Tab-separated table of C-alpha atoms and ligand atoms in Angstrom:
chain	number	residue	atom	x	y	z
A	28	UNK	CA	0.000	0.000	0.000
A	29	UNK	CA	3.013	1.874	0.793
A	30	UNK	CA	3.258	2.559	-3.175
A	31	UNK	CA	-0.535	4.372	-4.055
A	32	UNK	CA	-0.968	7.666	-4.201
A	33	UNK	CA	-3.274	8.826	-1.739
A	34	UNK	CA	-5.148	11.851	-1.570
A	35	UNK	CA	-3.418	12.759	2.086
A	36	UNK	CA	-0.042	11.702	2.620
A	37	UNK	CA	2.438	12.523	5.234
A	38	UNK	CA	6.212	12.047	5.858
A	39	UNK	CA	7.189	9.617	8.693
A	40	UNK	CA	7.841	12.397	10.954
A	41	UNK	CA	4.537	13.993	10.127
A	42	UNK	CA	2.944	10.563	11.314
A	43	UNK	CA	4.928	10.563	14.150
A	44	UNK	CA	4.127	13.574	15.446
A	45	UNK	CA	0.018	13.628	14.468
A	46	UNK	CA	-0.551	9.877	16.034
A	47	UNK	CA	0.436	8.671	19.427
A	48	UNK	CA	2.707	5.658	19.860
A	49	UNK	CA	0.055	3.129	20.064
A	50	UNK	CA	-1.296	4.384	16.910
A	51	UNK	CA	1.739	4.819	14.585
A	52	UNK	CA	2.220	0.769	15.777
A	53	UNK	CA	-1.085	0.501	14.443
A	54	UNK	CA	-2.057	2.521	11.555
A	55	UNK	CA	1.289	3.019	9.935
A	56	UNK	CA	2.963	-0.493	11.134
A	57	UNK	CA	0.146	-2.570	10.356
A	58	UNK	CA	-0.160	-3.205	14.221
A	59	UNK	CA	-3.624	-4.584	16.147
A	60	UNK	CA	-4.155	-3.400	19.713
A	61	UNK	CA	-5.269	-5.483	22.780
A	62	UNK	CA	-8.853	-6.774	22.434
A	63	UNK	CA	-10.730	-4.973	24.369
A	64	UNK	CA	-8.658	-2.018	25.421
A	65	UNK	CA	-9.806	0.909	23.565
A	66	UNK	CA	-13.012	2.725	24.926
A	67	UNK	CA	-14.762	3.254	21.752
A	68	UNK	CA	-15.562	-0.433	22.059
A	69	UNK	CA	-18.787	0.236	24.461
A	70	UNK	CA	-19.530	4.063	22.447
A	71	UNK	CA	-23.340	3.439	21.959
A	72	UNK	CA	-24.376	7.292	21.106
A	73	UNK	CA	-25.291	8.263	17.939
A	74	UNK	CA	-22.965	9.838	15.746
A	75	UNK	CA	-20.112	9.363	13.330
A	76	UNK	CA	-16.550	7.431	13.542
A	77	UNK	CA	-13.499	9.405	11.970
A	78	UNK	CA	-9.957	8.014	10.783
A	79	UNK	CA	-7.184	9.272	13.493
A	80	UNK	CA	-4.880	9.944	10.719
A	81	UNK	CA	-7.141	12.007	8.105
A	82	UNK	CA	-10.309	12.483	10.138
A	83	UNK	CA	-12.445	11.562	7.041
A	84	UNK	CA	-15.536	10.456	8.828
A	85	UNK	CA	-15.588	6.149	7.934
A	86	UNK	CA	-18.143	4.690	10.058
A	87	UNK	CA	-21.592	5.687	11.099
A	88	UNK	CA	-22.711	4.316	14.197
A	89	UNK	CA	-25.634	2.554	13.424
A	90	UNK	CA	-23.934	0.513	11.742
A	91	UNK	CA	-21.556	-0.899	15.238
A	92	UNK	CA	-22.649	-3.661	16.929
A	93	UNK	CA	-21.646	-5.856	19.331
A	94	UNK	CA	-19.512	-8.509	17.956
A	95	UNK	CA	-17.654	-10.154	21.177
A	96	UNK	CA	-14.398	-9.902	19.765
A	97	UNK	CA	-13.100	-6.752	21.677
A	98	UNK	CA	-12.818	-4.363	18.380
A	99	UNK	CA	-15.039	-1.547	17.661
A	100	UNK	CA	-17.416	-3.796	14.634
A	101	UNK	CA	-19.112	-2.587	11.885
A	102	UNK	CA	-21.481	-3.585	9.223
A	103	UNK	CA	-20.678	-1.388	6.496
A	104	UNK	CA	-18.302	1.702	6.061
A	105	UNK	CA	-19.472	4.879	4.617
A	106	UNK	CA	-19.377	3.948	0.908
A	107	UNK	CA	-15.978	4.949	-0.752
A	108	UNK	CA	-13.983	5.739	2.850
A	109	UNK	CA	-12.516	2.956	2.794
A	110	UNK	CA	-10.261	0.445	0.849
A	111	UNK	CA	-9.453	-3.227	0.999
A	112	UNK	CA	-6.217	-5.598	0.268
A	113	UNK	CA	-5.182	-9.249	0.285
A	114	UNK	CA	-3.500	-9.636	3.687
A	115	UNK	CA	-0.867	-12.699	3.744
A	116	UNK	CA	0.491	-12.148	7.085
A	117	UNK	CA	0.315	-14.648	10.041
A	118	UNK	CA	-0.184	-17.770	7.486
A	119	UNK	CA	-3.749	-16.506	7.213
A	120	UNK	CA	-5.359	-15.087	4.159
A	121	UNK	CA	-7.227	-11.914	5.361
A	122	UNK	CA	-8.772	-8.748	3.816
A	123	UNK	CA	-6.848	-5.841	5.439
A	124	UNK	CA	-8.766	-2.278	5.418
A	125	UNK	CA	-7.292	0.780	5.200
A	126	UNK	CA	-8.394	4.573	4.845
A	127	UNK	CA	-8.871	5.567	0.973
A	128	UNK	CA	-8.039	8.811	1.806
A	129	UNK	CA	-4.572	8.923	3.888
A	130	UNK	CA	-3.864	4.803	3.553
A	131	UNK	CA	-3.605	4.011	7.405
A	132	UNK	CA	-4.521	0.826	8.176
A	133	UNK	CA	-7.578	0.017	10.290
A	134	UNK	CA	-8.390	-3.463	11.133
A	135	UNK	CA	-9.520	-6.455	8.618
A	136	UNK	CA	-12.902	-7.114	6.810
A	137	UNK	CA	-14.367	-10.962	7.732
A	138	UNK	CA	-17.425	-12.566	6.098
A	139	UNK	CA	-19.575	-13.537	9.328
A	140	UNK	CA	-20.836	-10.343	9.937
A	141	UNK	CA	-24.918	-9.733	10.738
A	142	UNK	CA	-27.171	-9.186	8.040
A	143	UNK	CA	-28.156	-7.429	5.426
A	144	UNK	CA	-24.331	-6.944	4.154
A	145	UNK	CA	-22.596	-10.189	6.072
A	146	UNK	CA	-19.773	-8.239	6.786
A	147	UNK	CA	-17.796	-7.568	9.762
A	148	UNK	CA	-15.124	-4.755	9.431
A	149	UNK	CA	-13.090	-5.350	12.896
A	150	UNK	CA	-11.582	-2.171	13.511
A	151	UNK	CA	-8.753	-1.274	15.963
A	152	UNK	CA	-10.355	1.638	18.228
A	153	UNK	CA	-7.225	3.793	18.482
A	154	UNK	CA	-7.742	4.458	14.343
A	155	UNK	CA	-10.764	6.014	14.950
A	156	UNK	CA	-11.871	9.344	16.615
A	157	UNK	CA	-15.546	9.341	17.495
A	158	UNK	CA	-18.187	12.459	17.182
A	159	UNK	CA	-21.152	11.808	18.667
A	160	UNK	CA	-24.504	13.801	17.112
A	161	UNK	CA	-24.855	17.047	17.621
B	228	LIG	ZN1	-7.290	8.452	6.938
């Protein structure tokens, strides 16, 4: 992914400085935080979730639910936020999704999600930042 143009991009030091620790691991190192540790896991108000490295709003949150895992789940992104790759890592074959818009990686996409889509997009909490509804 490292290769595409995307409409945001940043230098490693910009990254460095705009994300915390935790998230540079994650978004730019293709990193996954603890199950269960980030607190937008139990955010049940209306409103809309944001990438941490772009702030293009990618989730809206009717469409989180509860899927045991410990990562912030979602049905469906906001069409076009996001993109998806072929993720060969671990000796598993998983789709990896990233932000369309600045490339920082997210979490992965699984088919067992809930109707009417099937999907589950398992998102690591730190890559998001969360407005709730005005
Ligand atoms: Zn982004």
């Amino acid at each position: 992914m490292d290769a595409q143009n995307f409409p945001v991009t940043r230098t490693d030091a910009e990254w460095r400085e705009r994300l915390s620790e935790e998230q540079y691991y994650i978004m730019r190192q293709h990193g996954t935080e603890r199950p269960g540790s980030c607190a937008l896991l139990h955010e049940k108000r209306p409103g809309t979730f944001s990438c941490a490295g772009c702030d293009t709003p990618l989730f809206a949150a009717t469409l989180k639910f509860e899927s045991g895992t410990g990562w912030p789940s979602f049905n469906d992104p906001i069409p076009g936020s996001v993109e998806t790759t072929t993720d060969r890592s671990h000796g598993m074959v998983r789709t990896e999704v990233h932000c369309a818009t600045c490339g920082s990686h997210l979490g992965h996409v699984f088919p067992d999600g809930p109707p009417p889509t099937g999907l589950r997009y398992c998102i690591n909490g730190v890559a998001l930042n969360f407005t709730p509804e005005a």
